[in-house]
mmCIF file of C-alpha atoms and ligand atoms in Angstrom:
data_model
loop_
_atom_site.group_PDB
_atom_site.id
_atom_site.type_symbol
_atom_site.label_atom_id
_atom_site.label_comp_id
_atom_site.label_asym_id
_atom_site.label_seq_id
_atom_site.Cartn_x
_atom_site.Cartn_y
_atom_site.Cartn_z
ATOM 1 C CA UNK A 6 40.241 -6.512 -24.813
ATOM 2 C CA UNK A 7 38.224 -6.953 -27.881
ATOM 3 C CA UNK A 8 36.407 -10.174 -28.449
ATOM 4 C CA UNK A 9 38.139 -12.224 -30.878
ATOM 5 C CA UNK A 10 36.702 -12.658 -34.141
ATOM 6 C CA UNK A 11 36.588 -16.532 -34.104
ATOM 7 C CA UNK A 12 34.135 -16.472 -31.044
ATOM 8 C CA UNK A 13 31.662 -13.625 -33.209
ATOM 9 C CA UNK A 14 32.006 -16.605 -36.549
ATOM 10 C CA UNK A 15 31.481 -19.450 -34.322
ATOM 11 C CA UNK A 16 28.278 -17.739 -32.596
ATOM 12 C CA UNK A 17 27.255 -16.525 -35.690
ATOM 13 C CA UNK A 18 27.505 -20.100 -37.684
ATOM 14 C CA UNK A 19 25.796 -21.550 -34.166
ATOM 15 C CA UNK A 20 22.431 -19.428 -34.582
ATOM 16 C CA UNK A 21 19.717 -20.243 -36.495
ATOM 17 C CA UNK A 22 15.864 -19.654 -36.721
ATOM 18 C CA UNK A 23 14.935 -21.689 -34.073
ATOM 19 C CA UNK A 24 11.398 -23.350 -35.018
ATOM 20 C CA UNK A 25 11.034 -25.421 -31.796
ATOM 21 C CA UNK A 26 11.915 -23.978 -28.299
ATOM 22 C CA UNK A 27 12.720 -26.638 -25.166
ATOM 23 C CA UNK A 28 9.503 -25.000 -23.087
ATOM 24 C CA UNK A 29 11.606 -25.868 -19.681
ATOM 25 C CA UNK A 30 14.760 -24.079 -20.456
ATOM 26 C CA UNK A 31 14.694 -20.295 -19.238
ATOM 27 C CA UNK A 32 16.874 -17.475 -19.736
ATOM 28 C CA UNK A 33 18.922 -16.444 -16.565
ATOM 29 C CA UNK A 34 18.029 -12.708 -15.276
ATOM 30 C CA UNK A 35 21.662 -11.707 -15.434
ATOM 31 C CA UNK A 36 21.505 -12.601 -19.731
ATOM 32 C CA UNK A 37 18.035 -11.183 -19.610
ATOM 33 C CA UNK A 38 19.561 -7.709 -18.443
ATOM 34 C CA UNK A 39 22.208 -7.908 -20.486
ATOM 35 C CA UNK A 40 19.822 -8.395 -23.634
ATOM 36 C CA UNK A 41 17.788 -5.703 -22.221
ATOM 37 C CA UNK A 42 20.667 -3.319 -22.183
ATOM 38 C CA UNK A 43 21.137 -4.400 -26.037
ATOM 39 C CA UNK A 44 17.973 -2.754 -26.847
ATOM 40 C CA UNK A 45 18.171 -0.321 -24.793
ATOM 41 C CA UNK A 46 21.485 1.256 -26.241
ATOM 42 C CA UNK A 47 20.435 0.316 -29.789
ATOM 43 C CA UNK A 48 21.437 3.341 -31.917
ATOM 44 C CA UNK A 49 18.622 5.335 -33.663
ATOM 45 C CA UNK A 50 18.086 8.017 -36.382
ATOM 46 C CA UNK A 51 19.227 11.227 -34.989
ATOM 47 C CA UNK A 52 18.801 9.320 -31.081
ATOM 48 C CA UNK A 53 14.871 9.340 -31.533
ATOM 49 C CA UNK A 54 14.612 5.789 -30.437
ATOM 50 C CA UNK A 55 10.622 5.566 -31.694
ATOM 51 C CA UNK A 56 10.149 1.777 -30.118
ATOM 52 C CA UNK A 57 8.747 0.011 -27.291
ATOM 53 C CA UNK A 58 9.784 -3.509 -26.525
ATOM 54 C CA UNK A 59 6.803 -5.281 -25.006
ATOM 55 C CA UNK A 60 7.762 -8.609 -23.159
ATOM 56 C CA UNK A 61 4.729 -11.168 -22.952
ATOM 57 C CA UNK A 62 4.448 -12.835 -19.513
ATOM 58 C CA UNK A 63 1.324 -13.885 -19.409
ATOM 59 C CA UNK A 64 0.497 -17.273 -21.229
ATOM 60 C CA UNK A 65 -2.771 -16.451 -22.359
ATOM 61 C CA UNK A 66 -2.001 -13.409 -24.092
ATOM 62 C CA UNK A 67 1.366 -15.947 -25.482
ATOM 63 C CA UNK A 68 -1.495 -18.236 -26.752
ATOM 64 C CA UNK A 69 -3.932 -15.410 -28.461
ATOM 65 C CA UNK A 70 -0.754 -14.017 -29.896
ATOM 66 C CA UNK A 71 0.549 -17.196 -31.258
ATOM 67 C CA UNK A 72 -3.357 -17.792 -32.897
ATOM 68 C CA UNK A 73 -2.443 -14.371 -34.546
ATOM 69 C CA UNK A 74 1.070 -15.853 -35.785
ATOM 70 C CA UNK A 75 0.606 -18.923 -38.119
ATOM 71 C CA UNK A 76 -0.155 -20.786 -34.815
ATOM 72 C CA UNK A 77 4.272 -20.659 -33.979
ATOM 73 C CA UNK A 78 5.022 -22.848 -31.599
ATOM 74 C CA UNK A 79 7.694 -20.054 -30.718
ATOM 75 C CA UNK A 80 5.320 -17.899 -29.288
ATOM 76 C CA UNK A 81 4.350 -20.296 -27.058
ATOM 77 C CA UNK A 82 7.455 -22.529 -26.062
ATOM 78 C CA UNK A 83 10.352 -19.745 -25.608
ATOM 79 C CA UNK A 84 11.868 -18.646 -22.515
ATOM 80 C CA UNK A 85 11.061 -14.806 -23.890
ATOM 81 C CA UNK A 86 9.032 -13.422 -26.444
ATOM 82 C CA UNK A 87 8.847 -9.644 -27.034
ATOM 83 C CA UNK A 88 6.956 -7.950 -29.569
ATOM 84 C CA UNK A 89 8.803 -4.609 -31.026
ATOM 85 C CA UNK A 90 6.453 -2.003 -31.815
ATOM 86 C CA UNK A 91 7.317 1.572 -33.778
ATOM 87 C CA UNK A 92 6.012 4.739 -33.302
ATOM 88 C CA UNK A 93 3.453 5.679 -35.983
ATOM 89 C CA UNK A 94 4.172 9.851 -35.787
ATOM 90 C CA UNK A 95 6.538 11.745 -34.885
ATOM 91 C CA UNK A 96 5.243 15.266 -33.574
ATOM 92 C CA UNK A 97 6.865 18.627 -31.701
ATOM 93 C CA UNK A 98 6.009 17.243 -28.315
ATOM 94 C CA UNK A 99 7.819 14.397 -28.994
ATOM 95 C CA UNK A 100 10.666 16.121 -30.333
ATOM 96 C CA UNK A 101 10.340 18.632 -27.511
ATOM 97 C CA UNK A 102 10.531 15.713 -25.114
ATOM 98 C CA UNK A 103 13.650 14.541 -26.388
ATOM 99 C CA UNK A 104 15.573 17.672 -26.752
ATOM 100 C CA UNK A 105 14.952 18.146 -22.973
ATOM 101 C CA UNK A 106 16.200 14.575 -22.454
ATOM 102 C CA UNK A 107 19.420 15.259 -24.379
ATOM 103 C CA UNK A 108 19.841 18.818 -22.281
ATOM 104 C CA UNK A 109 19.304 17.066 -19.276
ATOM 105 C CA UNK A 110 21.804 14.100 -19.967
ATOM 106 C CA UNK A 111 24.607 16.349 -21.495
ATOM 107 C CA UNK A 112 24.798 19.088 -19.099
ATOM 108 C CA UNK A 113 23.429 21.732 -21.971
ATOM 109 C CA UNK A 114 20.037 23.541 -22.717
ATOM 110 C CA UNK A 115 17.512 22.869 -24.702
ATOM 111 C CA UNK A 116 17.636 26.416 -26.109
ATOM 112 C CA UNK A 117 21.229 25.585 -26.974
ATOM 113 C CA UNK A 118 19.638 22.935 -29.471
ATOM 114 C CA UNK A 119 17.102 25.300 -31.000
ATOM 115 C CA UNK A 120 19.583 24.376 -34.592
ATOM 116 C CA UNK A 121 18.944 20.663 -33.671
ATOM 117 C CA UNK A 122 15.395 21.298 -33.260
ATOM 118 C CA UNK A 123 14.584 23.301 -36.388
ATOM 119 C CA UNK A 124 16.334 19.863 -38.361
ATOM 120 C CA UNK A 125 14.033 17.097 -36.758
ATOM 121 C CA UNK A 126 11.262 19.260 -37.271
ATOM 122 C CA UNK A 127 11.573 19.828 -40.625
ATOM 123 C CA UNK A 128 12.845 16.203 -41.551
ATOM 124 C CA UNK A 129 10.460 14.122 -39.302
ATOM 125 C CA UNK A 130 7.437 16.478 -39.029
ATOM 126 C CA UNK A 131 7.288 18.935 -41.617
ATOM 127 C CA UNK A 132 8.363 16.173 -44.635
ATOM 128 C CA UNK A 133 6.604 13.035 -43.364
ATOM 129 C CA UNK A 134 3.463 12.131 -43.810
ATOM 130 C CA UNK A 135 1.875 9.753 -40.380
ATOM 131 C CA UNK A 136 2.802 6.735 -42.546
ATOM 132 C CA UNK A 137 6.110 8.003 -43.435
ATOM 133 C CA UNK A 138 6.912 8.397 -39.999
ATOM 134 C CA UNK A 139 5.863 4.863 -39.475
ATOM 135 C CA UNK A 140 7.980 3.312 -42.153
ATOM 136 C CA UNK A 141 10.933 5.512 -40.617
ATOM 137 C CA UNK A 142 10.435 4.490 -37.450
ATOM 138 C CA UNK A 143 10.331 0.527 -38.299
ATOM 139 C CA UNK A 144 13.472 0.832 -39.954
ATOM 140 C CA UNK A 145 14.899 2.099 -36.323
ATOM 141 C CA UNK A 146 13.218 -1.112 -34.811
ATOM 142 C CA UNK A 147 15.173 -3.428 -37.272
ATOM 143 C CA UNK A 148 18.218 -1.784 -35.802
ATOM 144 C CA UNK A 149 16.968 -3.162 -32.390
ATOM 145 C CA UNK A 150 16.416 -6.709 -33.646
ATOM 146 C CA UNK A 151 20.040 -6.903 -35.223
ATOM 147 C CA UNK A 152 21.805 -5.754 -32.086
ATOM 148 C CA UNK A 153 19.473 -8.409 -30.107
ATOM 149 C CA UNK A 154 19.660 -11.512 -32.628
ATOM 150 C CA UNK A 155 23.883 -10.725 -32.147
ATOM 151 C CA UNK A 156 23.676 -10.749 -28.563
ATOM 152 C CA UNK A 157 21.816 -13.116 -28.214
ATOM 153 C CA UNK A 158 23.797 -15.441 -30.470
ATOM 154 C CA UNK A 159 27.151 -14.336 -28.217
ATOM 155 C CA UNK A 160 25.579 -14.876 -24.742
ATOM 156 C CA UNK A 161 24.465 -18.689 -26.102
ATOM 157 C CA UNK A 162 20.781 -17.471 -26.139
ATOM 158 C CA UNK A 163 18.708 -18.990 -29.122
ATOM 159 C CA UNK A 164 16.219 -16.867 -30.991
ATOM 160 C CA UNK A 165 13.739 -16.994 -33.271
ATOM 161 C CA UNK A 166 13.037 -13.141 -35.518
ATOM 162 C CA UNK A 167 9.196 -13.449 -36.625
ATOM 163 C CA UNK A 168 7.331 -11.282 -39.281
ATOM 164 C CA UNK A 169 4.784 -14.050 -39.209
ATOM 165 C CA UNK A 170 2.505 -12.479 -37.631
ATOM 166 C CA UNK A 171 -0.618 -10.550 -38.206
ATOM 167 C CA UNK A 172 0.547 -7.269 -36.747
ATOM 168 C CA UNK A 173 -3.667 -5.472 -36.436
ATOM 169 C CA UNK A 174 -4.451 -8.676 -34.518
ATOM 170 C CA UNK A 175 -1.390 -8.112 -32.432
ATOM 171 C CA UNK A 176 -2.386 -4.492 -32.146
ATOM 172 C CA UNK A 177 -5.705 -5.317 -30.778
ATOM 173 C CA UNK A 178 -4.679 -8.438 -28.382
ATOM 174 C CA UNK A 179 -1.861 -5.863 -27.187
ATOM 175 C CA UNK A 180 -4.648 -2.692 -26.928
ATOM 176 C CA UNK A 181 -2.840 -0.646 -28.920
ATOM 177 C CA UNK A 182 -5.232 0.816 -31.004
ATOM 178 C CA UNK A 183 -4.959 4.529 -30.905
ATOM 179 C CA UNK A 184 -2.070 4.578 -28.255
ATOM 180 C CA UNK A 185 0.518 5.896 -31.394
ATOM 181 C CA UNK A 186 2.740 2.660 -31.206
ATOM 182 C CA UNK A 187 2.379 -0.465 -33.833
ATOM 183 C CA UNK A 188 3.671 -3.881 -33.922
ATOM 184 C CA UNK A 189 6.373 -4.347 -36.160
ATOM 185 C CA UNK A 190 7.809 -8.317 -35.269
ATOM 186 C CA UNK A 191 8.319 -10.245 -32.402
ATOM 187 C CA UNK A 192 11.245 -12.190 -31.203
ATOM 188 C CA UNK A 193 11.205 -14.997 -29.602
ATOM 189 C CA UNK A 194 14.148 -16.008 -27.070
ATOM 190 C CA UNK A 195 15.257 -19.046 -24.992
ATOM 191 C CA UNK A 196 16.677 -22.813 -26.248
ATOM 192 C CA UNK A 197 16.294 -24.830 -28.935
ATOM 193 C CA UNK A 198 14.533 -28.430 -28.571
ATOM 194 C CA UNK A 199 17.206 -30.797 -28.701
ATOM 195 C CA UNK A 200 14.668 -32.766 -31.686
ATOM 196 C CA UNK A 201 14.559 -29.049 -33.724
ATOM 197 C CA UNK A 202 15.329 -29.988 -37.184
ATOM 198 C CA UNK A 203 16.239 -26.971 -38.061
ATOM 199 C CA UNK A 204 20.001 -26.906 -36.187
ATOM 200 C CA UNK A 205 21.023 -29.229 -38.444
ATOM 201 C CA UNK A 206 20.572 -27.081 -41.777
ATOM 202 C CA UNK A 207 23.271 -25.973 -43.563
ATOM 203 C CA UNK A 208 23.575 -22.243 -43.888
ATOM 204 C CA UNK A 209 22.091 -20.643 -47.029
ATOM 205 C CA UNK A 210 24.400 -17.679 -47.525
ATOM 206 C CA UNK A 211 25.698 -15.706 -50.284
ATOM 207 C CA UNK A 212 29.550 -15.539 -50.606
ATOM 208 C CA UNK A 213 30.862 -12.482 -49.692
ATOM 209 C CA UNK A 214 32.503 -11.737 -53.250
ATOM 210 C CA UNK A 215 28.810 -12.444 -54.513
ATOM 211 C CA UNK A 216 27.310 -9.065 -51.808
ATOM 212 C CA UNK A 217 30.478 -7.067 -51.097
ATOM 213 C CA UNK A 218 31.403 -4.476 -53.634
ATOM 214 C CA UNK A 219 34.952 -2.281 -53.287
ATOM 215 C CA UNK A 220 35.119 0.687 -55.447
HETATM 216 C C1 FMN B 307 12.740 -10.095 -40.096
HETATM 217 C C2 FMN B 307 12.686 -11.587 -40.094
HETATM 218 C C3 FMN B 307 11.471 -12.245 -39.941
HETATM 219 C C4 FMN B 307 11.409 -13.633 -39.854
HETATM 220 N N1 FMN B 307 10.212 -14.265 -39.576
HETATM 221 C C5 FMN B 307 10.219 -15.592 -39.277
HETATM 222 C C6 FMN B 307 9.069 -16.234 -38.755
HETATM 223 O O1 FMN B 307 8.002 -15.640 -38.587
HETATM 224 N N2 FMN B 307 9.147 -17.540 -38.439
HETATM 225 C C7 FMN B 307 10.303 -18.266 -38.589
HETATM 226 O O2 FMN B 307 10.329 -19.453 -38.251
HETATM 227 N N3 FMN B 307 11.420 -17.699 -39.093
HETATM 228 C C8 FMN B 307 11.404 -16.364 -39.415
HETATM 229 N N4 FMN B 307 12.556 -15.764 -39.881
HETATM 230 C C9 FMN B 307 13.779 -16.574 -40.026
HETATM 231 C C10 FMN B 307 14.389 -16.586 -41.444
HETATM 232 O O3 FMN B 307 13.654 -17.426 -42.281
HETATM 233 C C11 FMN B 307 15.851 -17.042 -41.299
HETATM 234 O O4 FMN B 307 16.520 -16.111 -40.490
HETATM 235 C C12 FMN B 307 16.559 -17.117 -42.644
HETATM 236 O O5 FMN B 307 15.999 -18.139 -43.441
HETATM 237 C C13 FMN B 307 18.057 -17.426 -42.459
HETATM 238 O O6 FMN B 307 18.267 -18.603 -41.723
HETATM 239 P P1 FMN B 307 19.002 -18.644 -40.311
HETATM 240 O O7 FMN B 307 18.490 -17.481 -39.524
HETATM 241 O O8 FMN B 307 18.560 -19.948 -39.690
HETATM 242 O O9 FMN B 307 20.467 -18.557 -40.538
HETATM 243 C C14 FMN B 307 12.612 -14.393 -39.998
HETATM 244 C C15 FMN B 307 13.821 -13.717 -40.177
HETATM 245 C C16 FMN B 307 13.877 -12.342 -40.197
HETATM 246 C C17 FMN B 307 15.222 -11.668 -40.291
#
């Protein structure tokens, strides 16, 4: 049965930037796999999925991190916080490495996809300069953070999107220099502090005659 459209409003009217997290409240492991399995089946750009989803466990990396995000109390206080990272090239091995992945899932070979392979080399080797391929591949990891935020907001799970960040100091405190991947944004997860202002502000949305066209 398909969810009905008054539960997607009201969890969509309940969510909200969540500036302060209660630090005691933690995410169950059966929502935690199911927001997992949200970013794992996040669609991408011909399937390429160029991300990584790092989760940060360990509260002293959470504290360096949140130094390296306005000082957030997010970072700090949520159940969950995982920093999305994009791939900063795209090169034949990896597209080799993926047409073997789709041969093996689908029952096909990768010879078979030779047509496939001449088109992702062309459009995401060939035409793309190393920071081309980086911009392409953080528009994939928005993708990742929609599906999640929704989720999220349907499974009751508060959550906080965050640009504010310093993404080189995130790349160093992470030890990603040179490993290919980049930090994008982070997202914090968990539940709001009962005392956070912020649930009680009233949405500042455009109508939808103001954004939706019909031609
Ligand atoms: C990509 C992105 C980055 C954001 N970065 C931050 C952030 O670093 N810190 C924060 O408190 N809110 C951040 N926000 C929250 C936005 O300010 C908020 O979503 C927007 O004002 C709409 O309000 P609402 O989400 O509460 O409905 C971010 C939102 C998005 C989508």
């Amino acid at each position: 049965m398909a969810i009905e459209s008054h539960k997607i409003h009201e969890a969509l009217n309940w969510r909200y930037a969540v500036k302060r997290f209660d630090p005691s409240k933690k995410i169950p492991s059966v929502d935690w796999q199911t927001l997992i399995e949200t970013l794992r089946l996040t669609p991408s750009s011909y399937g390429m999925e160029p991300w990584r989803f790092v989760v940060i466990e360990n509260p002293e990396l959470r504290a360096e991190l949140r130094a390296a995000s306005w000082n957030q109390s997010q970072v700090t206080d949520s159940s969950h916080f995982v920093v999305f990272l994009a791939k900063d090239n795209v090169s034949e091995t990896d597209i080799d490495q993926y047409l073997q992945r789709v041969a093996n899932a689908r029952g096909t070979t990768v010879e078979s996809l030779a047509g496939f392979k001449s088109m992702l080399m062309k459009n995401l080797v060939k035409a793309m300069t190393p920071e081309q391929a980086f911009q392409w591949s953080q528009r994939q990891v928005y993708i990742a953070l929609g599906f999640l935020l929704k989720t999220a907001a349907l499974l009751k799970i508060d959550s906080t999107p965050m640009e504010g960040l310093d993404p080189l100091r995130y790349d160093q405190v992470l030890g990603l220099e040179g490993s290919g991947w980049r930090t994008v944004l982070a997202v914090a997860l968990g539940y709001r502090h009962p005392d956070d202002a912020y649930q009680k502000h009233k949405k500042v949305r455009f109508t939808a005659d103001e954004i939706i066209q019909y031609k």
